[in-house]
Short mmCIF file of N, CA and C in Angstrom, two decimals:
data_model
loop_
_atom_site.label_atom_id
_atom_site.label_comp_id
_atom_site.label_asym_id
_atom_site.label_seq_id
_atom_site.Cartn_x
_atom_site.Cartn_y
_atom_site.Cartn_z
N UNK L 10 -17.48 9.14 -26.66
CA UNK L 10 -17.41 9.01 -28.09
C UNK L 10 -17.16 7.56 -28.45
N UNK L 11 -17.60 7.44 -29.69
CA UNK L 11 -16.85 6.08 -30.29
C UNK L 11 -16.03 6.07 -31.53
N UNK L 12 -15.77 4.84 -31.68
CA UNK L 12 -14.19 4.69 -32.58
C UNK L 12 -13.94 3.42 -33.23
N UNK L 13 -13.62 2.89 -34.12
CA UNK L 13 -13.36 1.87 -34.73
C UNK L 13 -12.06 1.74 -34.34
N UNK L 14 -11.88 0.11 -33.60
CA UNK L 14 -10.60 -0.63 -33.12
C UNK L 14 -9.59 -0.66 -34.45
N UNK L 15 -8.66 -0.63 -34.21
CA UNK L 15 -7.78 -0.97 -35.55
C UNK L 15 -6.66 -1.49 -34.77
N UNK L 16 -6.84 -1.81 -33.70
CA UNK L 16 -5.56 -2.37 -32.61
C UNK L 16 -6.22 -3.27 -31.70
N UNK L 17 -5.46 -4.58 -31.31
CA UNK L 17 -5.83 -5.84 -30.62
C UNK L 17 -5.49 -5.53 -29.40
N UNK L 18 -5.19 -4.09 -29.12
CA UNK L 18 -4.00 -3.84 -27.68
C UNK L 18 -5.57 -3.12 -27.27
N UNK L 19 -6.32 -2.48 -27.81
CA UNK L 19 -7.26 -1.78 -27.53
C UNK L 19 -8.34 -2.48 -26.71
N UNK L 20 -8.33 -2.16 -25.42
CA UNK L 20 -9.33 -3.53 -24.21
C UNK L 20 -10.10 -2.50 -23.59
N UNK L 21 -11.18 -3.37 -22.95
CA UNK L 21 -12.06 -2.53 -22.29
C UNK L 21 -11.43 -2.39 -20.56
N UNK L 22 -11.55 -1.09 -20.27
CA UNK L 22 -11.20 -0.50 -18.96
C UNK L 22 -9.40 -0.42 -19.18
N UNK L 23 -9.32 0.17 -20.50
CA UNK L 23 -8.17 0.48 -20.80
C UNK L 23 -8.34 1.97 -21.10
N UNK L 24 -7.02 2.44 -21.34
CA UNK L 24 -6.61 4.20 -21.45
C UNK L 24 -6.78 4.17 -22.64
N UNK L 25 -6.90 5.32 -22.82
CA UNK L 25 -7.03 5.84 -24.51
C UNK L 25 -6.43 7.32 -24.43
N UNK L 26 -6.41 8.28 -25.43
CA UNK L 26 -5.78 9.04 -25.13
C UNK L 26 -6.12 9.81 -27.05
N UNK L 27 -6.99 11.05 -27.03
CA UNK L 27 -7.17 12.09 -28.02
C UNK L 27 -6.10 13.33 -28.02
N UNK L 28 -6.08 14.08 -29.01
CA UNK L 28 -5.58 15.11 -29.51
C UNK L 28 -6.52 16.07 -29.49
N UNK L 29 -7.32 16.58 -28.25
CA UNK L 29 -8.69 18.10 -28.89
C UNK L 29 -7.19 19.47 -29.47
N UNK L 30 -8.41 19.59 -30.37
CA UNK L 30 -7.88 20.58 -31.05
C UNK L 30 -7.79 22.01 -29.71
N UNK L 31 -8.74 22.42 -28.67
CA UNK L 31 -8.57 23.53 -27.80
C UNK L 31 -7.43 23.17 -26.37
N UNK L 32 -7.38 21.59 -26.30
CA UNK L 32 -6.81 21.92 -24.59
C UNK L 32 -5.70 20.35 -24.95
N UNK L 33 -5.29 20.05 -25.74
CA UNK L 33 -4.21 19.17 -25.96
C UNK L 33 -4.81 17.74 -25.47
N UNK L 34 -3.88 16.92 -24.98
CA UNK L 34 -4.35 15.52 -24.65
C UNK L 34 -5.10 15.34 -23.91
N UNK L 35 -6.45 14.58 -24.31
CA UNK L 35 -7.37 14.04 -23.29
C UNK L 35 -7.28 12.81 -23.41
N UNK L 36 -7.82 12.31 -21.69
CA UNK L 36 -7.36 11.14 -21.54
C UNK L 36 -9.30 10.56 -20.85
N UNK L 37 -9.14 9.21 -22.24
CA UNK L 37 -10.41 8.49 -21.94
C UNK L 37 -10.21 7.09 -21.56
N UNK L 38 -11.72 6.55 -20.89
CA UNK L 38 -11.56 5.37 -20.86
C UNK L 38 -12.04 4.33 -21.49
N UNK L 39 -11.89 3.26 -21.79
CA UNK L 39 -12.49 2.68 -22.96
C UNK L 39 -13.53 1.73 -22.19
N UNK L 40 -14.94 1.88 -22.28
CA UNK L 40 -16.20 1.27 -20.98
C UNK L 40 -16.15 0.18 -21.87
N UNK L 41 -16.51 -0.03 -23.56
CA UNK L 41 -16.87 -1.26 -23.70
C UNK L 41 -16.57 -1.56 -25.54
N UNK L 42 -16.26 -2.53 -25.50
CA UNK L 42 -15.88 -2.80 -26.75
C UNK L 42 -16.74 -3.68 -27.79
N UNK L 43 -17.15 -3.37 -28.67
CA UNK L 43 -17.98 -4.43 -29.67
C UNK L 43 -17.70 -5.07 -30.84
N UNK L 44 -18.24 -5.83 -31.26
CA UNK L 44 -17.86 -6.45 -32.79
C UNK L 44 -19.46 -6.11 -33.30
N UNK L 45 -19.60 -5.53 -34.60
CA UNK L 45 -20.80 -5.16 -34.95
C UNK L 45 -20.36 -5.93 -37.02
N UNK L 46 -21.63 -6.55 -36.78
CA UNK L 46 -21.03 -7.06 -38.54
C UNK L 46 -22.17 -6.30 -39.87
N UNK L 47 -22.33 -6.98 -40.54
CA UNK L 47 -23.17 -6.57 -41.53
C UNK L 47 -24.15 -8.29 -42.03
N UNK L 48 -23.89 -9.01 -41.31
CA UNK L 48 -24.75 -9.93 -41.29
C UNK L 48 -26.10 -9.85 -40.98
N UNK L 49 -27.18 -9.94 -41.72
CA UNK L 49 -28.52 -10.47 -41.68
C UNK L 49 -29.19 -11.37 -40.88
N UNK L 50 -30.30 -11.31 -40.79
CA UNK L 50 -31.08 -12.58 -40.00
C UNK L 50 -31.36 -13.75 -41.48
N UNK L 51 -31.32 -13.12 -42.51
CA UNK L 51 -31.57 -13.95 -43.76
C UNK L 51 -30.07 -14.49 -44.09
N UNK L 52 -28.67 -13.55 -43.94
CA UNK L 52 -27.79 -14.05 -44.28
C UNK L 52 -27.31 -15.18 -42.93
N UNK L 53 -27.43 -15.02 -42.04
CA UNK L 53 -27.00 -15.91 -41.11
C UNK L 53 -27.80 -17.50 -41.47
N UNK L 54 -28.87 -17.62 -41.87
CA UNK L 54 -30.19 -18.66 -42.13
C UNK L 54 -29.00 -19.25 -43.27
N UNK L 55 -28.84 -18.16 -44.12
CA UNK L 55 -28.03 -19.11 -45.36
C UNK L 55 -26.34 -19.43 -44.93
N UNK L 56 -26.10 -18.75 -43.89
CA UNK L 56 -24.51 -19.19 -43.28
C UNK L 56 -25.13 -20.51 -42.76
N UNK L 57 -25.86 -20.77 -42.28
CA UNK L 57 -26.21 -21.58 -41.27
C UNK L 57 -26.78 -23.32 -42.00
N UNK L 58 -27.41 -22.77 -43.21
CA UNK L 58 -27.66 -24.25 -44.08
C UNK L 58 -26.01 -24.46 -45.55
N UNK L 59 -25.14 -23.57 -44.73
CA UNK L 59 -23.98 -24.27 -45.60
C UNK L 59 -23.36 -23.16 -46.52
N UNK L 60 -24.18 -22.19 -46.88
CA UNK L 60 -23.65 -21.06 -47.92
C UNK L 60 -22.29 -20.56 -47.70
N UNK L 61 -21.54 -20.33 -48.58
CA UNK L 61 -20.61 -19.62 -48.55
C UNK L 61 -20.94 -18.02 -48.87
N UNK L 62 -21.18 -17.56 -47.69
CA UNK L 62 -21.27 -15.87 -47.98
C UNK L 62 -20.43 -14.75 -47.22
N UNK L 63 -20.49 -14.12 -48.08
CA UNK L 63 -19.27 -13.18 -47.58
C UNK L 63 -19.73 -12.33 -46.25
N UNK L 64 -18.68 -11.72 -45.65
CA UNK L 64 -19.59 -11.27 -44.61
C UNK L 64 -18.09 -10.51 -43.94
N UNK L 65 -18.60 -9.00 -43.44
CA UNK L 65 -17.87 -7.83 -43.00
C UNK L 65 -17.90 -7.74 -41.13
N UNK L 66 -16.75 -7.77 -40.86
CA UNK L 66 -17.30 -7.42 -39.07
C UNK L 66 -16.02 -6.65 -38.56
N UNK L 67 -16.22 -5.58 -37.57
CA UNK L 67 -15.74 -4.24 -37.63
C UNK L 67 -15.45 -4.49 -35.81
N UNK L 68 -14.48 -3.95 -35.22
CA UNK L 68 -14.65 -3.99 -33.82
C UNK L 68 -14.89 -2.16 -33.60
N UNK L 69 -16.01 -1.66 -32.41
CA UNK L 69 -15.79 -0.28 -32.30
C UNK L 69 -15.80 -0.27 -30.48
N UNK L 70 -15.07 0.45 -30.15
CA UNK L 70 -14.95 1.10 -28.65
C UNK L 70 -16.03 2.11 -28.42
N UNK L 71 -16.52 2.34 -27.00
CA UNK L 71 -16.98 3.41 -26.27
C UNK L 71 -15.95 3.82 -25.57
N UNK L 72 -16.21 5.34 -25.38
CA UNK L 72 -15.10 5.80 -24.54
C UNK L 72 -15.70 6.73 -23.65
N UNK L 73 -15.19 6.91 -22.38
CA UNK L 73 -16.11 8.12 -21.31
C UNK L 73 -14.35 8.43 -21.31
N UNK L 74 -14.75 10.30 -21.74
CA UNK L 74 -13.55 11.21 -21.25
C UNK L 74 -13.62 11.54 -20.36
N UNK L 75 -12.32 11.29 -19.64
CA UNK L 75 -12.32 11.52 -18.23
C UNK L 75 -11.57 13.11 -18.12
N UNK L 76 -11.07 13.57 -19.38
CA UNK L 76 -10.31 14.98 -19.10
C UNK L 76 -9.27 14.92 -19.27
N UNK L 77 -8.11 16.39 -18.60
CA UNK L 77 -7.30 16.41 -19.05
C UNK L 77 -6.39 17.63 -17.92
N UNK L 78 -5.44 17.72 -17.41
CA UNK L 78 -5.36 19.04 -16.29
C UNK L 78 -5.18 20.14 -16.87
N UNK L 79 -5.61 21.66 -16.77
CA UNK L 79 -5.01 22.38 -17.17
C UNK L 79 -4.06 23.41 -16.36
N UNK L 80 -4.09 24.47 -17.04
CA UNK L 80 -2.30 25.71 -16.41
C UNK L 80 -2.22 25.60 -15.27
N UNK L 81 -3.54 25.27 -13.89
CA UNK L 81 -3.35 25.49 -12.39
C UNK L 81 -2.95 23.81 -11.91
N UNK L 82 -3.48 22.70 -12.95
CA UNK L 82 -3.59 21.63 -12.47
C UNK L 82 -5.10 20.87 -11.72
N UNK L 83 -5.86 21.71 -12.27
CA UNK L 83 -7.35 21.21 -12.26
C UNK L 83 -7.59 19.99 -13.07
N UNK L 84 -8.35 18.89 -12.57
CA UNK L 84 -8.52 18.46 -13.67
C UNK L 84 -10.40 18.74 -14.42
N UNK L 85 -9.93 19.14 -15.69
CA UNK L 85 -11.39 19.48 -16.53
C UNK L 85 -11.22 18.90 -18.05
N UNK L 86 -13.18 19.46 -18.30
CA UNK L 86 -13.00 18.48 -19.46
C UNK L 86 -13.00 19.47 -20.98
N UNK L 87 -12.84 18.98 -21.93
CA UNK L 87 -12.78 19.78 -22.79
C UNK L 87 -14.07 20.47 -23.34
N UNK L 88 -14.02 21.31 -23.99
CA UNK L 88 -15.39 22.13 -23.79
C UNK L 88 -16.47 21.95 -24.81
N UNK L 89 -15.86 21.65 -26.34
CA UNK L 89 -16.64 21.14 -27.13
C UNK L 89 -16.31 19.77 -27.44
N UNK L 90 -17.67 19.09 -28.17
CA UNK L 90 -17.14 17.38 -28.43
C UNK L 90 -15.74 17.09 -29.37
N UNK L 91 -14.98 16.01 -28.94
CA UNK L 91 -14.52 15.59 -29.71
C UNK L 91 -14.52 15.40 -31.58
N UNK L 92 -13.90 15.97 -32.03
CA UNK L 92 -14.23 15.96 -33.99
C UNK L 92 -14.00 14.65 -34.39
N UNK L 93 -14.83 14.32 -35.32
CA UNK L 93 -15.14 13.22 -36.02
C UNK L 93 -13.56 12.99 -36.61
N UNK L 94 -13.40 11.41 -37.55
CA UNK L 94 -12.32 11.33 -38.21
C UNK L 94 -11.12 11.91 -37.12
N UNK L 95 -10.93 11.65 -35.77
CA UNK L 95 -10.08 12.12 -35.07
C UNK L 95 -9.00 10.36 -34.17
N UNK L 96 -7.97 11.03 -34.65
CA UNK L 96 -6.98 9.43 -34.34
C UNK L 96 -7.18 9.22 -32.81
N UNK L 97 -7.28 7.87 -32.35
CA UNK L 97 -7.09 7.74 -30.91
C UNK L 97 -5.58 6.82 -31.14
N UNK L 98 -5.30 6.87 -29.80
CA UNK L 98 -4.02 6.57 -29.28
C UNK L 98 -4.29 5.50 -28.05
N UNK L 99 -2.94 5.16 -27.46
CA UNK L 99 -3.36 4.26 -26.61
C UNK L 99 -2.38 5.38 -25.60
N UNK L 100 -3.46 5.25 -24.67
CA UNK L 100 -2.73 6.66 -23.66
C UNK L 100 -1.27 6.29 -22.69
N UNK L 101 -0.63 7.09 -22.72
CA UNK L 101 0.94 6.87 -21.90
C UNK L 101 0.95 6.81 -20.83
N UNK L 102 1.48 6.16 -20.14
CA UNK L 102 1.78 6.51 -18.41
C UNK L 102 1.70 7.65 -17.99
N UNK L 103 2.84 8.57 -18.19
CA UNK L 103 2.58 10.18 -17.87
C UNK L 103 0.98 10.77 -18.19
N UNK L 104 0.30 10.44 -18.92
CA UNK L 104 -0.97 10.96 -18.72
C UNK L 104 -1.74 10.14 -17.79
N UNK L 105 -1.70 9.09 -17.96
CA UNK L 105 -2.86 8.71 -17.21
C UNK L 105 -2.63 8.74 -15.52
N UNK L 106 -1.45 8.68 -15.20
CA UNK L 106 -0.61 9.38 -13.75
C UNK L 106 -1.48 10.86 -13.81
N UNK L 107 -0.98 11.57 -14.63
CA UNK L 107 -1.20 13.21 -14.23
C UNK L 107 -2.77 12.71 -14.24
N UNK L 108 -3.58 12.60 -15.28
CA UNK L 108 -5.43 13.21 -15.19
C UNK L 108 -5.82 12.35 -14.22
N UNK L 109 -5.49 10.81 -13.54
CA UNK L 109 -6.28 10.23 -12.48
C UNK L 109 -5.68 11.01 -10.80
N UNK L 110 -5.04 11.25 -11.63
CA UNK L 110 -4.00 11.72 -9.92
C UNK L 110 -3.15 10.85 -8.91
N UNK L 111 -2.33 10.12 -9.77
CA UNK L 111 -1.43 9.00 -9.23
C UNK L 111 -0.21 10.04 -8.57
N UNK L 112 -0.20 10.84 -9.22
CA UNK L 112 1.47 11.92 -8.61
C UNK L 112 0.86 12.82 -7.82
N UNK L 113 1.38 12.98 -6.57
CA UNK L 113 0.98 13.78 -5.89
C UNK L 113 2.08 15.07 -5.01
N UNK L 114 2.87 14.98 -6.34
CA UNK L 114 4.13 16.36 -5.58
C UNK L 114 4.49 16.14 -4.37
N UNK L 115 5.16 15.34 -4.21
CA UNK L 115 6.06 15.65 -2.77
C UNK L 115 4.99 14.92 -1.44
N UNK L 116 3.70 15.12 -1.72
CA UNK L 116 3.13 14.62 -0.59
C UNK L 116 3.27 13.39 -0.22
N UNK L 117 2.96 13.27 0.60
CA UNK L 117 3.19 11.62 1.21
C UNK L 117 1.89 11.20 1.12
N UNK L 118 2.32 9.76 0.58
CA UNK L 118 0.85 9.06 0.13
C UNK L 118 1.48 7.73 0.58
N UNK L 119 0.18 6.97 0.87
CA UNK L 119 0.16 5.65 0.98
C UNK L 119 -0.22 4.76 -0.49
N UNK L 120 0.34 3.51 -0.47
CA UNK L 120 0.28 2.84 -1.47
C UNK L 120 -0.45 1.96 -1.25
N UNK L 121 -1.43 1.70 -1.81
CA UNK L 121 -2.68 0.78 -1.80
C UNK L 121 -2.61 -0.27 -3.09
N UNK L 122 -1.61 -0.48 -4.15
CA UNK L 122 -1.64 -1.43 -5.07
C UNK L 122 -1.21 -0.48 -6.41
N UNK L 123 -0.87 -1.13 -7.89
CA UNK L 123 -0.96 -1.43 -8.87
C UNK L 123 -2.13 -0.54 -9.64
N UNK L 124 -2.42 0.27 -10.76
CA UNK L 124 -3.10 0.42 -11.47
C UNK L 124 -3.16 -0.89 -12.32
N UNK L 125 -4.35 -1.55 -12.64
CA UNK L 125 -4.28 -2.84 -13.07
C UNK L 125 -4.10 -2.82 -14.54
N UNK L 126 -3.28 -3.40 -15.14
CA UNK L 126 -3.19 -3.40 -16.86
C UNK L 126 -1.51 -2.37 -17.02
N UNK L 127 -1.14 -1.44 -15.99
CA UNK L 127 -0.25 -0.09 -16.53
C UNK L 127 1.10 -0.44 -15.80
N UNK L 128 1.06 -1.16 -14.29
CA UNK L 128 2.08 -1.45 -13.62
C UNK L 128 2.81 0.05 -12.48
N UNK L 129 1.32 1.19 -12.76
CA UNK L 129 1.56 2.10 -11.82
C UNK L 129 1.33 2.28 -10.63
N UNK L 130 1.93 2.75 -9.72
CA UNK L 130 1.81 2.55 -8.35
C UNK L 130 0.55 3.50 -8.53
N UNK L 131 -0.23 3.06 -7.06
CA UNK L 131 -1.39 4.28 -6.60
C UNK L 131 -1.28 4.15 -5.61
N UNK L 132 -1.03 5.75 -5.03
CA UNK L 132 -0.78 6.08 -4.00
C UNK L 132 -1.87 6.96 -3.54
N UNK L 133 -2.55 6.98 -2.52
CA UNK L 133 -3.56 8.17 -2.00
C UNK L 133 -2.64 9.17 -1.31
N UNK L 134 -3.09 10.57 -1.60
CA UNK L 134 -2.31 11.45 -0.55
C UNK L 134 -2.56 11.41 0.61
N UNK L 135 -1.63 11.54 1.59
CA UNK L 135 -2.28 11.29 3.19
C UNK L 135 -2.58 12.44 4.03
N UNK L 136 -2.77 13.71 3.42
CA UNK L 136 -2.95 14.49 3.79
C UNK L 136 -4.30 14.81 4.25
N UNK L 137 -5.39 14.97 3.05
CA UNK L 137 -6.48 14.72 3.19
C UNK L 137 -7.18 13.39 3.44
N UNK L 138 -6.45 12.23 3.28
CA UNK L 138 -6.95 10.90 4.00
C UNK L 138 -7.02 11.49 5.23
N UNK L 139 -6.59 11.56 5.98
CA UNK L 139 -6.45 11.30 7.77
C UNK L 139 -6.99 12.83 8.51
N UNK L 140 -7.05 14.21 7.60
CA UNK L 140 -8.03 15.25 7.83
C UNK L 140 -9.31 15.24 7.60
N UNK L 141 -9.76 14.42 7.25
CA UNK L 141 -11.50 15.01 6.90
C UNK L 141 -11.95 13.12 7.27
N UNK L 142 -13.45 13.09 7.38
CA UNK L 142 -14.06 11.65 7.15
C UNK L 142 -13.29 11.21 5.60
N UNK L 143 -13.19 9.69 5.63
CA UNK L 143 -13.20 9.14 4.69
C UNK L 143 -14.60 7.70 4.33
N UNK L 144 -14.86 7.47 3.32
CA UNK L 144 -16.04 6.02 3.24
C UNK L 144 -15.59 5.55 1.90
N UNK L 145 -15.50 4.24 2.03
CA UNK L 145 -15.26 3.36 0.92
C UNK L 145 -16.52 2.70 0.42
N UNK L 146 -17.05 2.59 -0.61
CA UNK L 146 -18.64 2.10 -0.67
C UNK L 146 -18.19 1.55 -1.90
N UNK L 147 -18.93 0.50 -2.24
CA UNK L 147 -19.13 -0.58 -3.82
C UNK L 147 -19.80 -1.96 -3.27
N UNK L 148 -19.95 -2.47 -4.54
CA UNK L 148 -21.01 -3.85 -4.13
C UNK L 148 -20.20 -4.43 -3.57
N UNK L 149 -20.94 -5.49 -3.10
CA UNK L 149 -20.72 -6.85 -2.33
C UNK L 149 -19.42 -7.87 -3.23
N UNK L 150 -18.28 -8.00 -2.70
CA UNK L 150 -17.40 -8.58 -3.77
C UNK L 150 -16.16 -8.05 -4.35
N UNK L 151 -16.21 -6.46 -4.13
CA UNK L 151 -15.29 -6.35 -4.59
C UNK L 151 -14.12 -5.31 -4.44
N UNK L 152 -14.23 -5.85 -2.86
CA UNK L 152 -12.47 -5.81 -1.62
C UNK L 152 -12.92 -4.44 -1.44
N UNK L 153 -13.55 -4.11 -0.81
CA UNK L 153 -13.64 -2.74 0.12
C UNK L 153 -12.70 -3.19 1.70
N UNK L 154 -13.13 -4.58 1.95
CA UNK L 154 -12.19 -4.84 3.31
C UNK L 154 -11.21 -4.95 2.99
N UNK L 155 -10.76 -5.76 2.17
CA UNK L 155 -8.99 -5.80 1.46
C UNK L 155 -8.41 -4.72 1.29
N UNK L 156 -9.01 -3.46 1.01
CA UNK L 156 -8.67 -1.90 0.65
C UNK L 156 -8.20 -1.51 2.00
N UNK L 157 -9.39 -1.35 2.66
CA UNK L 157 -9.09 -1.21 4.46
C UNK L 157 -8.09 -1.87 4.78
N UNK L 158 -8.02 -3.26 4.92
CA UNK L 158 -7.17 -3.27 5.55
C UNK L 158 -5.58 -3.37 4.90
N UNK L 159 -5.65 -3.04 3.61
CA UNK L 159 -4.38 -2.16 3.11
C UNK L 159 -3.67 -0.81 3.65
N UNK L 160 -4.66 -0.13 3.75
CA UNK L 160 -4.68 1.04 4.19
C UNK L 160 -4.52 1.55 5.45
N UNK L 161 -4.67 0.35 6.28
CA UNK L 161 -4.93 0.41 7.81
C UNK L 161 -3.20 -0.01 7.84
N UNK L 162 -2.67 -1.42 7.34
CA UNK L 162 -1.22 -1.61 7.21
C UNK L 162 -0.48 -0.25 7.47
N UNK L 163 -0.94 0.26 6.16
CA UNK L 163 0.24 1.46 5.49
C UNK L 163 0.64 2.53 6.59
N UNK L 164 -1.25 2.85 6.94
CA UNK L 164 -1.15 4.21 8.11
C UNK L 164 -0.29 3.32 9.48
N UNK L 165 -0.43 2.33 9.83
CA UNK L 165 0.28 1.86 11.09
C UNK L 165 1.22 1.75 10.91
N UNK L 166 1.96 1.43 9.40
CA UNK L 166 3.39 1.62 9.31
C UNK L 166 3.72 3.08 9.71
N UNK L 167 3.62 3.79 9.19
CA UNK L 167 3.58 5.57 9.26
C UNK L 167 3.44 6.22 10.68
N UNK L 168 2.75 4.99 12.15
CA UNK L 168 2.80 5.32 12.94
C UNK L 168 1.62 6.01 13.33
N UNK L 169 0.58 6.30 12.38
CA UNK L 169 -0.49 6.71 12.55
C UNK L 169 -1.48 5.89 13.49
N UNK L 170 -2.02 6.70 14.51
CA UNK L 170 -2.91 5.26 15.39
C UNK L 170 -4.08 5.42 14.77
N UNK L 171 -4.94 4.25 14.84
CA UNK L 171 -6.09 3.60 14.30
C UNK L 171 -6.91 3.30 15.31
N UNK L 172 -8.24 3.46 14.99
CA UNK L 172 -9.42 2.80 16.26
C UNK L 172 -10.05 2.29 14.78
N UNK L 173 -10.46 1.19 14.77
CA UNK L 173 -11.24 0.19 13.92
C UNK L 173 -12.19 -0.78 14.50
N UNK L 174 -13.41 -0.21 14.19
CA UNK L 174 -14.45 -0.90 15.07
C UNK L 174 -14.77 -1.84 14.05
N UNK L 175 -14.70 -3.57 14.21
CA UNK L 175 -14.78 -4.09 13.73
C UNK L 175 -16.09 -5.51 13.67
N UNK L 176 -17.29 -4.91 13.79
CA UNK L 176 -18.17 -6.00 14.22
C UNK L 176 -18.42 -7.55 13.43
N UNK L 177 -17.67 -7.68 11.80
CA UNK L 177 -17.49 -8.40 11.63
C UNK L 177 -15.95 -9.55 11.79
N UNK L 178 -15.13 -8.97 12.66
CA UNK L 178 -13.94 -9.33 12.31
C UNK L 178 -13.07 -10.03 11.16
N UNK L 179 -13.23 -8.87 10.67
CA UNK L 179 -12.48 -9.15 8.92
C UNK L 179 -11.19 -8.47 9.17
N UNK L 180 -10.53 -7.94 10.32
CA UNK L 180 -9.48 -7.26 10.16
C UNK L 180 -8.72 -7.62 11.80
N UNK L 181 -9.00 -8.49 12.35
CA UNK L 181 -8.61 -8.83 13.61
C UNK L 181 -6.99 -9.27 13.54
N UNK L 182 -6.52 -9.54 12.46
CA UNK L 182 -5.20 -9.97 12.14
C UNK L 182 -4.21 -8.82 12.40
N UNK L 183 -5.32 -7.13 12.54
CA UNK L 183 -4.19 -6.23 12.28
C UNK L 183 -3.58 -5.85 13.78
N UNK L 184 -4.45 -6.78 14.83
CA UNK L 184 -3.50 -6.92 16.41
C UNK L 184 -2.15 -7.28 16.69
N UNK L 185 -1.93 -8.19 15.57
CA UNK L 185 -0.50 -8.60 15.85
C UNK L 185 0.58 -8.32 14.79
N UNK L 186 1.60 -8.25 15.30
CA UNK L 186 2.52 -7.87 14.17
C UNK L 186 2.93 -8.58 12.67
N UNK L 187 2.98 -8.44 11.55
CA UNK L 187 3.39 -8.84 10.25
C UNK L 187 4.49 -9.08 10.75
N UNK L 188 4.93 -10.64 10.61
CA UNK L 188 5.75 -11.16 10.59
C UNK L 188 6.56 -11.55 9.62
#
């Protein structure tokens, strides 16, 4: 959905956070933010040779809902669209913990960093990390090895053994002990 900014706090790849009328707080993300005006290609020509003309400009958000958990702790999405004329919020910690899945009850999770912008820990559960395959995939640039070898830290703290076949040696540092 989209929304007219009325807040400077409102950033892109930030939380947001609705009221649906069927399943309570949903929690979105804000993909991209715009300034859209009411300026012309004729009024800009006359901004441009000196005019003083008036001129309107509006900031509006996109948002992708990401959902919301319900009674079992699923997370799902709400079932009809969002209603027009409907207030957004800037979403709370406690939600955006519960719908991404930062809390994980009691399980033991490893900590891999910071939610960036919120100051929340993220922790993966280690339960299903270290039972099933895992693959980290994204472009070129942006720390899939830094992730690894976060993650590789954490599990060797934990005592977990590791085989890491490493044909580029991007992680050869993890032979010797952190000093």
């Amino acid at each position: 959905f989209r929304f007219a900014v009325s807040s400077l706090r409102v950033r892109r790849l930030g939380y947001v956070m609705i009221d649906h009328v069927e399943v309570g707080p949903v929690l979105g993300l804000v993909v991209d933010i715009q300034r859209e005006s009411n300026v012309t290609f004729e009024t800009a020509r006359r901004i441009g040779k000196g005019a003083d003309v008036s001129h309107q400009a509006k900031l509006y958000a996109d948002v992708r809902l990401l959902g919301c958990r319900d009674d079992r702790g699923l997370l799902v999405m709400p079932p009809p669209p969002v209603q027009a004329v409907q207030t957004v919020f800037m979403a709370d910690q406690a939600l955006i913990s519960a719908v991404i899945g930062l809390e994980h009850e009691g399980a033991p999770g490893v900590y891999i960093g910071q939610l960036r912008g919120h100051g929340l820990p993220v922790r993966l559960n280690l339960n299903p990390l270290v039972q099933k395959h895992e693959s980290i995939i994204a472009k070129t640039g942006t720390g899939k090895s830094y992730m690894v070898g976060i993650l590789a830290e954490e599990l060797l703290d934990l005592g977990i053994p590791l085989v890491i076949i490493d044909p580029h040696g991007e992680h050869t540092s993890l032979m010797h002990p952190n000093l």
